[in-house]
mmCIF file of C-alpha atoms and ligand atoms in Angstrom:
data_model
loop_
_atom_site.group_PDB
_atom_site.id
_atom_site.type_symbol
_atom_site.label_atom_id
_atom_site.label_comp_id
_atom_site.label_asym_id
_atom_site.label_seq_id
_atom_site.Cartn_x
_atom_site.Cartn_y
_atom_site.Cartn_z
ATOM 1 C CA UNK L 365 -2.949 24.042 -12.201
ATOM 2 C CA UNK L 366 -0.545 23.369 -9.116
ATOM 3 C CA UNK L 367 2.622 21.717 -10.364
ATOM 4 C CA UNK L 368 5.063 20.024 -8.004
ATOM 5 C CA UNK L 369 8.795 19.589 -8.685
ATOM 6 C CA UNK L 370 10.723 16.775 -7.155
ATOM 7 C CA UNK L 371 14.377 16.332 -8.168
ATOM 8 C CA UNK L 372 14.204 16.365 -11.984
ATOM 9 C CA UNK L 373 10.398 15.651 -12.535
ATOM 10 C CA UNK L 374 7.145 17.696 -12.541
ATOM 11 C CA UNK L 375 3.985 16.375 -11.124
ATOM 12 C CA UNK L 376 0.348 17.501 -11.359
ATOM 13 C CA UNK L 377 -2.696 16.937 -9.165
ATOM 14 C CA UNK L 378 -4.248 13.527 -9.679
ATOM 15 C CA UNK L 379 -6.353 12.631 -6.579
ATOM 16 C CA UNK L 380 -7.393 15.231 -4.088
ATOM 17 C CA UNK L 381 -7.166 14.697 -0.252
ATOM 18 C CA UNK L 382 -11.034 14.627 -0.100
ATOM 19 C CA UNK L 383 -11.298 11.700 -2.644
ATOM 20 C CA UNK L 384 -8.578 9.830 -0.899
ATOM 21 C CA UNK L 385 -10.532 10.372 2.582
ATOM 22 C CA UNK L 386 -13.764 8.955 0.899
ATOM 23 C CA UNK L 387 -11.874 5.886 -0.493
ATOM 24 C CA UNK L 388 -10.279 5.034 2.752
ATOM 25 C CA UNK L 389 -13.731 5.340 4.571
ATOM 26 C CA UNK L 390 -15.179 2.861 2.039
ATOM 27 C CA UNK L 391 -12.427 0.461 2.616
ATOM 28 C CA UNK L 392 -12.661 0.712 6.388
ATOM 29 C CA UNK L 393 -16.457 0.098 6.222
ATOM 30 C CA UNK L 394 -15.883 -3.067 4.374
ATOM 31 C CA UNK L 395 -13.007 -4.332 6.635
ATOM 32 C CA UNK L 396 -15.097 -3.526 9.824
ATOM 33 C CA UNK L 397 -17.825 -5.565 8.241
ATOM 34 C CA UNK L 398 -15.808 -8.566 7.366
ATOM 35 C CA UNK L 399 -13.458 -8.729 10.466
ATOM 36 C CA UNK L 400 -15.851 -8.595 13.339
ATOM 37 C CA UNK L 401 -14.596 -10.802 16.059
ATOM 38 C CA UNK L 402 -11.565 -11.867 14.195
ATOM 39 C CA UNK L 403 -8.742 -9.883 15.674
ATOM 40 C CA UNK L 404 -6.770 -9.345 12.485
ATOM 41 C CA UNK L 405 -3.085 -8.391 12.112
ATOM 42 C CA UNK L 406 -2.643 -5.529 9.844
ATOM 43 C CA UNK L 407 0.662 -6.129 8.179
ATOM 44 C CA UNK L 408 1.795 -2.868 6.930
ATOM 45 C CA UNK L 409 4.332 -2.493 4.339
ATOM 46 C CA UNK L 410 6.788 0.370 4.933
ATOM 47 C CA UNK L 411 7.899 2.836 3.670
ATOM 48 C CA UNK L 412 5.102 3.778 1.166
ATOM 49 C CA UNK L 413 1.857 2.500 3.152
ATOM 50 C CA UNK L 414 2.446 4.414 6.394
ATOM 51 C CA UNK L 415 0.222 7.354 5.627
ATOM 52 C CA UNK L 416 -2.769 5.177 4.049
ATOM 53 C CA UNK L 417 -2.316 2.711 7.165
ATOM 54 C CA UNK L 418 -2.541 5.548 9.573
ATOM 55 C CA UNK L 419 -5.828 6.898 8.097
ATOM 56 C CA UNK L 420 -7.119 3.426 7.669
ATOM 57 C CA UNK L 421 -6.683 2.147 11.134
ATOM 58 C CA UNK L 422 -8.099 5.186 12.800
ATOM 59 C CA UNK L 423 -11.383 4.490 10.860
ATOM 60 C CA UNK L 424 -11.520 0.765 11.950
ATOM 61 C CA UNK L 425 -13.647 0.146 14.894
ATOM 62 C CA UNK L 426 -12.888 -3.565 15.313
ATOM 63 C CA UNK L 427 -10.130 -4.957 17.670
ATOM 64 C CA UNK L 428 -7.015 -5.283 15.822
ATOM 65 C CA UNK L 429 -3.172 -5.558 16.032
ATOM 66 C CA UNK L 430 -0.514 -4.104 13.681
ATOM 67 C CA UNK L 431 2.894 -5.258 12.653
ATOM 68 C CA UNK L 432 5.307 -3.841 10.091
ATOM 69 C CA UNK L 433 7.570 -5.059 7.193
ATOM 70 C CA UNK L 434 10.046 -3.074 5.243
ATOM 71 C CA UNK L 435 10.628 -3.966 1.733
ATOM 72 C CA UNK L 436 12.037 -2.399 -1.347
ATOM 73 C CA UNK L 437 11.536 -2.989 -4.931
ATOM 74 C CA UNK L 438 11.427 0.562 -6.588
ATOM 75 C CA UNK L 439 14.358 2.689 -7.745
ATOM 76 C CA UNK L 440 13.408 5.948 -9.104
ATOM 77 C CA UNK L 441 10.235 5.581 -11.175
ATOM 78 C CA UNK L 442 10.521 1.876 -12.137
ATOM 79 C CA UNK L 443 9.994 -1.494 -10.341
ATOM 80 C CA UNK L 444 13.438 -3.183 -10.149
ATOM 81 C CA UNK L 445 12.309 -6.951 -10.160
ATOM 82 C CA UNK L 446 14.097 -7.706 -6.924
ATOM 83 C CA UNK L 447 12.930 -7.219 -3.571
ATOM 84 C CA UNK L 448 15.155 -6.264 -0.724
ATOM 85 C CA UNK L 449 13.863 -7.128 2.737
ATOM 86 C CA UNK L 450 14.979 -4.608 5.473
ATOM 87 C CA UNK L 451 12.793 -6.453 8.089
ATOM 88 C CA UNK L 452 9.799 -8.612 8.461
ATOM 89 C CA UNK L 453 7.111 -8.796 11.332
ATOM 90 C CA UNK L 454 7.855 -9.559 15.025
ATOM 91 C CA UNK L 455 4.344 -11.143 15.936
ATOM 92 C CA UNK L 456 3.622 -14.722 15.348
ATOM 93 C CA UNK L 457 1.247 -15.093 12.237
ATOM 94 C CA UNK L 458 0.212 -18.560 12.742
ATOM 95 C CA UNK L 459 -3.533 -19.099 12.951
ATOM 96 C CA UNK L 460 -4.048 -15.280 12.574
ATOM 97 C CA UNK L 461 -6.062 -13.537 10.173
ATOM 98 C CA UNK L 462 -3.834 -11.236 8.096
ATOM 99 C CA UNK L 463 -4.530 -8.120 6.142
ATOM 100 C CA UNK L 464 -1.557 -6.934 4.171
ATOM 101 C CA UNK L 465 -1.722 -3.010 3.769
ATOM 102 C CA UNK L 466 0.139 -1.715 0.678
ATOM 103 C CA UNK L 467 -0.020 1.694 -0.815
ATOM 104 C CA UNK L 468 0.086 0.842 -4.349
ATOM 105 C CA UNK L 469 0.437 -2.327 -6.662
ATOM 106 C CA UNK L 470 2.252 -1.930 -9.694
ATOM 107 C CA UNK L 471 3.764 -5.227 -11.086
ATOM 108 C CA UNK L 472 2.389 -6.980 -8.042
ATOM 109 C CA UNK L 473 5.835 -8.571 -7.565
ATOM 110 C CA UNK L 474 6.193 -6.954 -3.878
ATOM 111 C CA UNK L 475 2.753 -8.350 -2.921
ATOM 112 C CA UNK L 476 3.457 -11.868 -4.472
ATOM 113 C CA UNK L 477 6.643 -12.173 -2.444
ATOM 114 C CA UNK L 478 5.200 -11.136 0.859
ATOM 115 C CA UNK L 479 2.196 -13.267 0.379
ATOM 116 C CA UNK L 480 4.540 -16.308 -0.143
ATOM 117 C CA UNK L 481 6.471 -15.278 3.078
ATOM 118 C CA UNK L 482 3.124 -14.835 5.161
ATOM 119 C CA UNK L 483 1.592 -18.206 3.905
ATOM 120 C CA UNK L 484 4.638 -20.233 5.000
ATOM 121 C CA UNK L 485 3.858 -18.834 8.585
ATOM 122 C CA UNK L 486 0.535 -20.651 8.686
ATOM 123 C CA UNK L 487 -2.056 -17.867 9.174
ATOM 124 C CA UNK L 488 -5.863 -18.492 9.297
ATOM 125 C CA UNK L 489 -6.202 -16.182 6.344
ATOM 126 C CA UNK L 490 -4.532 -13.681 4.298
ATOM 127 C CA UNK L 491 -6.277 -10.745 2.379
ATOM 128 C CA UNK L 492 -4.757 -7.415 0.875
ATOM 129 C CA UNK L 493 -5.808 -3.904 1.144
ATOM 130 C CA UNK L 494 -4.275 -1.241 -1.076
ATOM 131 C CA UNK L 495 -5.163 2.255 -1.983
ATOM 132 C CA UNK L 496 -4.202 2.169 -5.516
ATOM 133 C CA UNK L 497 -3.626 -0.525 -8.267
ATOM 134 C CA UNK L 498 -2.361 -0.340 -11.753
ATOM 135 C CA UNK L 499 -4.067 -3.157 -13.755
ATOM 136 C CA UNK L 500 -2.005 -2.542 -16.988
ATOM 137 C CA UNK L 501 1.251 -3.061 -15.058
ATOM 138 C CA UNK L 502 0.085 -6.131 -13.065
ATOM 139 C CA UNK L 503 2.158 -9.542 -13.652
ATOM 140 C CA UNK L 504 1.111 -11.455 -10.552
ATOM 141 C CA UNK L 505 -2.449 -12.680 -9.885
ATOM 142 C CA UNK L 506 -2.541 -12.394 -6.047
ATOM 143 C CA UNK L 507 -6.142 -11.188 -5.314
ATOM 144 C CA UNK L 508 -6.612 -7.919 -3.666
ATOM 145 C CA UNK L 509 -9.909 -7.948 -1.765
ATOM 146 C CA UNK L 510 -9.825 -4.278 -0.717
ATOM 147 C CA UNK L 511 -8.625 -2.032 -3.448
ATOM 148 C CA UNK L 512 -9.157 1.590 -3.104
ATOM 149 C CA UNK L 513 -8.880 2.730 -6.815
ATOM 150 C CA UNK L 514 -7.576 1.365 -10.050
ATOM 151 C CA UNK L 515 -5.420 3.701 -12.032
ATOM 152 C CA UNK L 516 -3.547 4.008 -15.445
ATOM 153 C CA UNK L 517 0.127 2.947 -15.678
ATOM 154 C CA UNK L 518 1.362 6.350 -14.406
ATOM 155 C CA UNK L 519 4.013 7.272 -11.835
ATOM 156 C CA UNK L 520 2.502 8.934 -8.782
ATOM 157 C CA UNK L 521 3.702 10.595 -5.574
ATOM 158 C CA UNK L 522 2.162 11.840 -2.362
ATOM 159 C CA UNK L 523 0.321 10.390 0.575
ATOM 160 C CA UNK L 524 3.315 8.210 1.248
ATOM 161 C CA UNK L 525 4.562 7.549 -2.073
ATOM 162 C CA UNK L 526 7.835 8.941 -2.992
ATOM 163 C CA UNK L 527 10.255 9.681 -5.897
ATOM 164 C CA UNK L 528 13.482 8.871 -4.813
ATOM 165 C CA UNK L 529 12.633 9.807 -1.234
ATOM 166 C CA UNK L 530 10.854 12.860 -1.910
ATOM 167 C CA UNK L 531 7.110 13.559 -1.635
ATOM 168 C CA UNK L 532 5.765 11.459 0.854
ATOM 169 C CA UNK L 533 4.503 14.169 2.956
ATOM 170 C CA UNK L 534 2.256 15.708 0.360
ATOM 171 C CA UNK L 535 -1.545 15.353 1.268
ATOM 172 C CA UNK L 536 -2.889 14.655 -2.143
ATOM 173 C CA UNK L 537 -1.626 12.297 -4.997
ATOM 174 C CA UNK L 538 0.214 13.847 -7.882
ATOM 175 C CA UNK L 539 1.110 12.135 -11.160
ATOM 176 C CA UNK L 540 4.189 12.590 -13.235
ATOM 177 C CA UNK L 541 3.527 15.051 -16.321
HETATM 178 P P1 IMP S 1430 5.393 -3.740 -7.504
HETATM 179 O O1 IMP S 1430 6.437 -4.699 -6.688
HETATM 180 O O2 IMP S 1430 5.863 -3.480 -8.943
HETATM 181 O O3 IMP S 1430 3.862 -4.136 -7.430
HETATM 182 O O4 IMP S 1430 5.585 -2.342 -6.902
HETATM 183 C C1 IMP S 1430 5.137 -2.040 -5.670
HETATM 184 C C2 IMP S 1430 5.873 -1.084 -4.830
HETATM 185 O O5 IMP S 1430 6.597 -0.081 -5.539
HETATM 186 C C3 IMP S 1430 4.884 -0.117 -3.885
HETATM 187 O O6 IMP S 1430 4.755 -0.699 -2.747
HETATM 188 C C4 IMP S 1430 5.481 1.262 -4.071
HETATM 189 O O7 IMP S 1430 6.405 1.323 -2.889
HETATM 190 C C5 IMP S 1430 6.278 1.277 -5.380
HETATM 191 N N1 IMP S 1430 5.540 2.009 -6.257
HETATM 192 C C6 IMP S 1430 4.864 1.536 -7.200
HETATM 193 N N2 IMP S 1430 4.356 2.338 -8.190
HETATM 194 C C7 IMP S 1430 4.555 3.352 -7.557
HETATM 195 C C8 IMP S 1430 4.395 4.734 -7.913
HETATM 196 O O8 IMP S 1430 3.687 5.156 -8.971
HETATM 197 N N3 IMP S 1430 5.105 5.741 -7.228
HETATM 198 C C9 IMP S 1430 5.660 5.514 -6.197
HETATM 199 N N4 IMP S 1430 6.012 4.237 -5.635
HETATM 200 C C10 IMP S 1430 5.422 3.323 -6.529
HETATM 201 MG MG1 MG S 1431 5.277 0.291 -1.017
#
């Protein structure tokens, strides 16, 4: 089996690119169906969600806009419990339908923080799309309408996800051995 080494850790194949592709297709189908005529703003959470978002938006066939926020909560392989905002969106979110696009939801702290900030702008609606969710790690109850896959409480890299800056460019998702 292929093993990848990043810094001091080793990772093994967990989700193949074909399976990610199928999952993104399924999420896109649901969003296309639900957001007809609503011109949503996809609020993409950098850095990690950039690969997922790039694949997702190219499978959406509805009119939409995109904006970006850059937040950080992770250091190494653990959630730190404090959120650093590098920057927030540029567009007006007032009366708009917002879809937050996240790579992975671990404790849910980042999402909870962002939902609070977005809600304060007076949007018409807020939903979340994420590729991966770790139910056993979750500490915040914010609903996630479009969830690609649930996974165990493992640390993963690839497809936008990093371990201290490395591994984002890997096509599949690998988990720590
Ligand atoms: P939360 O605030 O604990 O939900 O953590 C969410 C953020 O931490 C995500 O947006 C990711 O950037 C990062 N993260 C969580 N789990 C992992 C992982 O397994 N690998 C890499 N990054 C992760
Ligand atoms: Mg992230």
